[in-house]
Amino acid sequence: MVSCIFVVNFLNCIVKYQLKSIAFLFIVLYFLLLPACEPKQSENTYTIAFTVRDAPSVFTGIAHGGPHMVITTFLFDSLVWKDENGFVPLLAESWQSSDDKKTYTFNLRSNIRWHDGQSFTADDVKFTFDYLRDNPLPISAAEANNAIENIEATNPQTVVFHLKDSAPDFVNNIAAQTQIIPKHIWQNIAQPLKFQEPAAFVGTGLFKFKETRRGEYHLFETNADYFLGRSVVDRLIFKNANNPLLALESGDVDAASPSSPAALQSSQERDEYEILQGPYSYYLTKLIFNVNRSPFNSKDLRQAVAYALNRPEIIKQVLNGEGIVSSAGLLHLDSIWFAKDLPKYEQDLKKSEELFSKAGFASKDADGTRQNANGQKLTFTLFTRSDSQEMVREAELVRDQLAQVGVKLDIKPLTTGPQENVLAKGDFDIALDSHGGTISLSIPGTNPDFPARGYKNDELNNLYQQFLTTLDENKRRDSAVKIQQIIAEDLPSLPIYNPSSKVIFRKSKGVQWFWTKNGLGGGAPIWWNKLALLKRR
Amino acid sequence: MKHKILSLFAQYVLLLSLVVTVNFFIVYLVPGDAVEMMSRNLNEAGAEGFGEDTRAMLRQYFGLDQPILTQFANYLRGFAHGDLGTSFYYQRPVTEIIFDYFWRTFVLIVAGIGLALLVGVPLGLFSAVRRGQKSDTILLLAQMMLHSIPPFLIAMFLLIIFAVVLKWLPFSGSAAIGQIAAPNVFEMLTGDFKHFILPVAALALWESTAVYYFTRNALVDILGEDYILVARAKGLSEKVVLFRHALRATLPTLIARFALVFGTAIGGAFFVEDVFNFPGIATLALSAFRNYDYTLLRGIFLLLTVSILAVNFVADICLYRLDPRTLKTG
């Protein structure tokens, strides 16, 4: 009560006598503080917009996904890396594989030191993979553990991987993806997820860890002793930006990739920025049919729907034209396994009509909704993702376009989790969903979305097994093409679009970003390749 | 009196235990699964998702393969020891993460409400005294307009004016970068201070309209009471009438309303934090929700409920002491 009265008396005072002087005091205080807190950023600080969630540990990446993994690559190195043209040596100077692709030998550079000054040797590489076997948390760990029989450090500069089976993609999927950690630090760490001291971020990378504030930013400093040369910037910051374009405009960040490329157009004309047109995203949206229940267990009906849709129009409306019609075989057109001659499913209402009739849905009821002889009507709930504006708009267009051919859809937007649940349970007829990973053909083994939820096809599985284990490049290509042909013909899901990806960055900073061929690591389509920041020796 | 407070306390404890139980189960109302979500996150980023083996391994790792009641028992056991579990997404103890984020929201809300009171109460006072006059009408209309603007829009306006166009204040975050190793504490604090100005101002501006309303209305009621007439008839100066008699009598109403303002301030903080990329509890809650991190979500719900209960409890006690009549009715 005393304090309450105090507040009232305080207010009393302000109103009575001191309103002006207190306001004055605030103003003076503010101007006094202003100069003290001007950010002391040298010209040579580079800031990238990114949602910072957690310390840049190699092990926390499991929940945070590809971008988090790529952040760790500024601190840590893998044996092999990629640039705009393909593989480049990193920790390993060179590598050879046996003819049967079951043994890989990596020759390491000799002049490499960890950030704490210790020498990097083959023991660290062996240790890393052994440690991942016991703590399979980073993204590539499960894959590495499945592939590797044992590892030998034959001398301080040579590591030999003995694999269980032939693995032609070992360099891409494992050697270019696994970040090597220092043995002398990690050998005593039992719980890698809990170890987030500064020592946990000691790597061999282009940058040294300086500080991090969870949910705010990472601050890295250049590693003057880096074995490939110096960085063009002294400090590298990754910082949150909910609105990347506004952040760029305010000077808060120097480079960003807006979630929707269409938003870029207003700032496109400005000389201050460069816009890098990337490859089309490896992420696509698609219409999934439930092949396990009537009526979408009919291939004719699925194809009828495909021919009824005008996908270029959807891209125009949803993405402002910033996208490409996806391949019916699901693979990205930049993938080395991409099959060209697949059915295109361009809009063809006559063909669609025929296929509807073939599937038994020739007649329409009074409302114009198609039905078959048993009175089964083509009326469905179309699930879509409510957390993506684009996908809600996309659902509306699909609904409108299909209404013209007599298929009636009610849109039900769900957030990601609940929609996952609906799809996993198979409790749907038709849904819009999205996923990435379309650059490599290794997804069928790990991804229930490939080619569609609930879809089973033994022929496809056999072809996939053949693809994984065959060594002959041409035979592999044949399997890859057949896999895509089956998917495109059987059409358990109709891929709709891959959006464009764009990066916008400030020219004055002198950093020239580029797109990495086939994506970073196993294929993350992210533009922060550390080599863009390197003054190469 | 003591007895009354104790029974009140018991009521709150009962409410709290109810909240803890509901809290545990409510997250299951949203279908889905944290492990699926992790896989999804990888997948969205363009990488591959998990295979079945990895999924099973992770479910076991987090204890998600156990029956719900066993999980609940484990949760209660942990709760009794002050352990709210480990976040799926951050892989760290929930209490630690919440503490990391909550202090910022706490500062934001306390400073926001404080500023809102400093602005809202005098304005309400001003308006009530001039009730019906032109200045009151204009102020009332202005406040009504301000009140009808959603908080994120207010925040957006402030952000664009002060951070993008004028560049006087930082654009986002709650901390100046590189200040952890700042030469002295003063510099570190002033660096961070600047980051708090816009979020606090946005929240205060939005909350101040509510404060203005209830101050004005409470005062208008009281200024019509007989004892005010008596005070005036005694020849007391208008200032004494206003501050000693009227304003003091509005305290119970102000305090009761204050508890409500605290609740809405938490709601406002969700919008404000999102616009300013301000890493507070609201930002944390949104990310926890998006990622199905329900151990973390539970922890946040619990904290928010406890703080709202605590504020209400304190407000109740203050009310008893200020106005003993509520003892009989309450």
mmCIF file of N, CA, C and O in Angstrom, chain B residues 269-316:
data_model
loop_
_atom_site.group_PDB
_atom_site.id
_atom_site.type_symbol
_atom_site.label_atom_id
_atom_site.label_comp_id
_atom_site.label_asym_id
_atom_site.label_seq_id
_atom_site.Cartn_x
_atom_site.Cartn_y
_atom_site.Cartn_z
ATOM 1 N N ALA B 269 3.381 -8.105 -26.067
ATOM 2 C CA ALA B 269 4.798 -8.421 -26.221
ATOM 3 C C ALA B 269 5.009 -9.412 -27.364
ATOM 4 O O ALA B 269 6.013 -9.352 -28.058
ATOM 5 N N PHE B 270 4.036 -10.309 -27.580
ATOM 6 C CA PHE B 270 4.166 -11.268 -28.678
ATOM 7 C C PHE B 270 4.312 -10.551 -30.013
ATOM 8 O O PHE B 270 5.146 -10.917 -30.834
ATOM 9 N N PHE B 271 3.479 -9.518 -30.212
ATOM 10 C CA PHE B 271 3.550 -8.793 -31.486
ATOM 11 C C PHE B 271 4.810 -7.950 -31.567
ATOM 12 O O PHE B 271 5.494 -7.921 -32.574
ATOM 13 N N VAL B 272 5.079 -7.232 -30.485
ATOM 14 C CA VAL B 272 6.201 -6.305 -30.488
ATOM 15 C C VAL B 272 7.517 -7.054 -30.684
ATOM 16 O O VAL B 272 8.353 -6.663 -31.500
ATOM 17 N N GLU B 273 7.683 -8.156 -29.976
ATOM 18 C CA GLU B 273 8.929 -8.913 -30.099
ATOM 19 C C GLU B 273 9.118 -9.418 -31.525
ATOM 20 O O GLU B 273 10.226 -9.443 -32.050
ATOM 21 N N ASP B 274 8.031 -9.822 -32.130
ATOM 22 C CA ASP B 274 8.139 -10.364 -33.475
ATOM 23 C C ASP B 274 8.619 -9.291 -34.453
ATOM 24 O O ASP B 274 9.503 -9.538 -35.263
ATOM 25 N N VAL B 275 8.060 -8.092 -34.342
ATOM 26 C CA VAL B 275 8.439 -7.024 -35.272
ATOM 27 C C VAL B 275 9.903 -6.619 -35.086
ATOM 28 O O VAL B 275 10.625 -6.416 -36.049
ATOM 29 N N PHE B 276 10.343 -6.533 -33.838
ATOM 30 C CA PHE B 276 11.708 -6.052 -33.581
ATOM 31 C C PHE B 276 12.737 -7.175 -33.519
ATOM 32 O O PHE B 276 13.872 -6.929 -33.131
ATOM 33 N N ASN B 277 12.350 -8.392 -33.865
ATOM 34 C CA ASN B 277 13.287 -9.506 -33.734
ATOM 35 C C ASN B 277 13.858 -9.541 -32.334
ATOM 36 O O ASN B 277 15.052 -9.753 -32.142
ATOM 37 N N PHE B 278 13.022 -9.266 -31.375
ATOM 38 C CA PHE B 278 13.489 -9.114 -30.012
ATOM 39 C C PHE B 278 13.427 -10.487 -29.334
ATOM 40 O O PHE B 278 12.354 -11.061 -29.213
ATOM 41 N N PRO B 279 14.566 -11.032 -28.960
ATOM 42 C CA PRO B 279 14.555 -12.413 -28.496
ATOM 43 C C PRO B 279 14.036 -12.557 -27.070
ATOM 44 O O PRO B 279 14.794 -12.804 -26.140
ATOM 45 N N GLY B 280 12.762 -12.402 -26.902
ATOM 46 C CA GLY B 280 12.151 -12.580 -25.593
ATOM 47 C C GLY B 280 11.346 -13.856 -25.541
ATOM 48 O O GLY B 280 11.426 -14.687 -26.452
ATOM 49 N N ILE B 281 10.548 -13.960 -24.501
ATOM 50 C CA ILE B 281 9.812 -15.198 -24.275
ATOM 51 C C ILE B 281 8.783 -15.438 -25.381
ATOM 52 O O ILE B 281 8.483 -16.577 -25.728
ATOM 53 N N ALA B 282 8.258 -14.365 -25.966
ATOM 54 C CA ALA B 282 7.238 -14.517 -26.996
ATOM 55 C C ALA B 282 7.853 -15.099 -28.259
ATOM 56 O O ALA B 282 7.308 -16.020 -28.871
ATOM 57 N N THR B 283 9.015 -14.581 -28.644
ATOM 58 C CA THR B 283 9.723 -15.117 -29.792
ATOM 59 C C THR B 283 10.022 -16.597 -29.567
ATOM 60 O O THR B 283 9.872 -17.425 -30.455
ATOM 61 N N LEU B 284 10.430 -16.879 -28.343
ATOM 62 C CA LEU B 284 10.758 -18.258 -27.981
ATOM 63 C C LEU B 284 9.513 -19.138 -28.097
ATOM 64 O O LEU B 284 9.570 -20.241 -28.635
ATOM 65 N N ALA B 285 8.382 -18.624 -27.603
ATOM 66 C CA ALA B 285 7.141 -19.399 -27.643
ATOM 67 C C ALA B 285 6.733 -19.673 -29.087
ATOM 68 O O ALA B 285 6.330 -20.783 -29.427
ATOM 69 N N LEU B 286 6.871 -18.663 -29.942
ATOM 70 C CA LEU B 286 6.487 -18.853 -31.344
ATOM 71 C C LEU B 286 7.359 -19.917 -31.996
ATOM 72 O O LEU B 286 6.865 -20.781 -32.710
ATOM 73 N N SER B 287 8.655 -19.864 -31.711
ATOM 74 C CA SER B 287 9.530 -20.853 -32.342
ATOM 75 C C SER B 287 9.258 -22.238 -31.750
ATOM 76 O O SER B 287 9.277 -23.235 -32.460
ATOM 77 N N ALA B 288 8.981 -22.287 -30.456
ATOM 78 C CA ALA B 288 8.680 -23.578 -29.833
ATOM 79 C C ALA B 288 7.423 -24.171 -30.447
ATOM 80 O O ALA B 288 7.343 -25.361 -30.712
ATOM 81 N N PHE B 289 6.448 -23.304 -30.710
ATOM 82 C CA PHE B 289 5.198 -23.789 -31.287
ATOM 83 C C PHE B 289 5.423 -24.298 -32.702
ATOM 84 O O PHE B 289 4.970 -25.370 -33.084
ATOM 85 N N ARG B 290 6.175 -23.528 -33.485
ATOM 86 C CA ARG B 290 6.424 -23.932 -34.864
ATOM 87 C C ARG B 290 7.187 -25.251 -34.945
ATOM 88 O O ARG B 290 7.031 -26.001 -35.870
ATOM 89 N N ASN B 291 8.036 -25.488 -33.925
ATOM 90 C CA ASN B 291 8.896 -26.657 -33.998
ATOM 91 C C ASN B 291 8.423 -27.821 -33.151
ATOM 92 O O ASN B 291 9.163 -28.766 -32.932
ATOM 93 N N TYR B 292 7.195 -27.717 -32.640
ATOM 94 C CA TYR B 292 6.680 -28.801 -31.825
ATOM 95 C C TYR B 292 7.534 -29.101 -30.631
ATOM 96 O O TYR B 292 7.638 -30.234 -30.188
ATOM 97 N N ASP B 293 8.165 -28.081 -30.113
ATOM 98 C CA ASP B 293 9.054 -28.282 -28.983
ATOM 99 C C ASP B 293 8.186 -28.207 -27.727
ATOM 100 O O ASP B 293 8.192 -27.219 -27.020
ATOM 101 N N TYR B 294 7.405 -29.260 -27.469
ATOM 102 C CA TYR B 294 6.401 -29.052 -26.432
ATOM 103 C C TYR B 294 6.926 -29.049 -25.005
ATOM 104 O O TYR B 294 6.274 -28.540 -24.136
ATOM 105 N N THR B 295 8.101 -29.603 -24.761
ATOM 106 C CA THR B 295 8.633 -29.434 -23.399
ATOM 107 C C THR B 295 8.892 -27.952 -23.141
ATOM 108 O O THR B 295 8.591 -27.431 -22.076
ATOM 109 N N LEU B 296 9.427 -27.297 -24.150
ATOM 110 C CA LEU B 296 9.715 -25.873 -24.009
ATOM 111 C C LEU B 296 8.424 -25.073 -23.923
ATOM 112 O O LEU B 296 8.272 -24.170 -23.091
ATOM 113 N N LEU B 297 7.468 -25.437 -24.769
ATOM 114 C CA LEU B 297 6.188 -24.741 -24.801
ATOM 115 C C LEU B 297 5.501 -24.831 -23.434
ATOM 116 O O LEU B 297 4.981 -23.847 -22.918
ATOM 117 N N ARG B 298 5.560 -26.037 -22.838
ATOM 118 C CA ARG B 298 4.986 -26.227 -21.509
ATOM 119 C C ARG B 298 5.649 -25.311 -20.499
ATOM 120 O O ARG B 298 4.984 -24.684 -19.682
ATOM 121 N N GLY B 299 6.972 -25.248 -20.565
ATOM 122 C CA GLY B 299 7.719 -24.407 -19.636
ATOM 123 C C GLY B 299 7.291 -22.946 -19.770
ATOM 124 O O GLY B 299 7.101 -22.245 -18.779
ATOM 125 N N ILE B 300 7.121 -22.502 -21.015
ATOM 126 C CA ILE B 300 6.752 -21.106 -21.250
ATOM 127 C C ILE B 300 5.333 -20.835 -20.751
ATOM 128 O O ILE B 300 5.092 -19.857 -20.045
ATOM 129 N N PHE B 301 4.405 -21.748 -21.094
ATOM 130 C CA PHE B 301 3.027 -21.609 -20.595
ATOM 131 C C PHE B 301 3.039 -21.490 -19.076
ATOM 132 O O PHE B 301 2.373 -20.647 -18.490
ATOM 133 N N LEU B 302 3.810 -22.389 -18.468
ATOM 134 C CA LEU B 302 3.856 -22.431 -17.006
ATOM 135 C C LEU B 302 4.336 -21.092 -16.458
ATOM 136 O O LEU B 302 3.729 -20.517 -15.548
ATOM 137 N N LEU B 303 5.417 -20.599 -17.037
ATOM 138 C CA LEU B 303 5.978 -19.342 -16.570
ATOM 139 C C LEU B 303 4.986 -18.194 -16.738
ATOM 140 O O LEU B 303 4.791 -17.383 -15.820
ATOM 141 N N LEU B 304 4.337 -18.142 -17.892
ATOM 142 C CA LEU B 304 3.389 -17.053 -18.129
ATOM 143 C C LEU B 304 2.212 -17.150 -17.157
ATOM 144 O O LEU B 304 1.775 -16.149 -16.591
ATOM 145 N N THR B 305 1.717 -18.384 -16.958
ATOM 146 C CA THR B 305 0.599 -18.541 -16.028
ATOM 147 C C THR B 305 1.021 -18.140 -14.631
ATOM 148 O O THR B 305 0.285 -17.422 -13.940
ATOM 149 N N VAL B 306 2.190 -18.627 -14.213
ATOM 150 C CA VAL B 306 2.637 -18.315 -12.864
ATOM 151 C C VAL B 306 2.786 -16.808 -12.695
ATOM 152 O O VAL B 306 2.363 -16.243 -11.683
ATOM 153 N N SER B 307 3.333 -16.137 -13.714
ATOM 154 C CA SER B 307 3.522 -14.696 -13.520
ATOM 155 C C SER B 307 2.187 -13.961 -13.495
ATOM 156 O O SER B 307 2.008 -13.031 -12.727
ATOM 157 N N ILE B 308 1.236 -14.415 -14.307
ATOM 158 C CA ILE B 308 -0.077 -13.766 -14.264
ATOM 159 C C ILE B 308 -0.763 -14.038 -12.929
ATOM 160 O O ILE B 308 -1.318 -13.128 -12.301
ATOM 161 N N LEU B 309 -0.655 -15.292 -12.463
ATOM 162 C CA LEU B 309 -1.233 -15.624 -11.154
ATOM 163 C C LEU B 309 -0.581 -14.779 -10.059
ATOM 164 O O LEU B 309 -1.260 -14.261 -9.170
ATOM 165 N N ALA B 310 0.744 -14.651 -10.130
ATOM 166 C CA ALA B 310 1.468 -13.917 -9.090
ATOM 167 C C ALA B 310 1.015 -12.459 -9.056
ATOM 168 O O ALA B 310 0.741 -11.901 -7.980
ATOM 169 N N VAL B 311 0.907 -11.874 -10.244
ATOM 170 C CA VAL B 311 0.472 -10.473 -10.299
ATOM 171 C C VAL B 311 -0.934 -10.333 -9.728
ATOM 172 O O VAL B 311 -1.231 -9.418 -8.952
ATOM 173 N N ASN B 312 -1.809 -11.272 -10.075
ATOM 174 C CA ASN B 312 -3.173 -11.215 -9.559
ATOM 175 C C ASN B 312 -3.219 -11.396 -8.056
ATOM 176 O O ASN B 312 -4.004 -10.747 -7.366
ATOM 177 N N PHE B 313 -2.361 -12.299 -7.575
ATOM 178 C CA PHE B 313 -2.310 -12.561 -6.143
ATOM 179 C C PHE B 313 -1.892 -11.297 -5.389
ATOM 180 O O PHE B 313 -2.532 -10.888 -4.421
ATOM 181 N N VAL B 314 -0.843 -10.671 -5.884
ATOM 182 C CA VAL B 314 -0.365 -9.446 -5.249
ATOM 183 C C VAL B 314 -1.441 -8.360 -5.341
ATOM 184 O O VAL B 314 -1.727 -7.647 -4.366
ATOM 185 N N ALA B 315 -2.085 -8.274 -6.498
ATOM 186 C CA ALA B 315 -3.141 -7.271 -6.668
ATOM 187 C C ALA B 315 -4.277 -7.521 -5.681
ATOM 188 O O ALA B 315 -4.796 -6.582 -5.063
ATOM 189 N N ASP B 316 -4.620 -8.806 -5.502
ATOM 190 C CA ASP B 316 -5.689 -9.159 -4.553
ATOM 191 C C ASP B 316 -5.338 -8.698 -3.147
ATOM 192 O O ASP B 316 -6.156 -8.116 -2.439
#
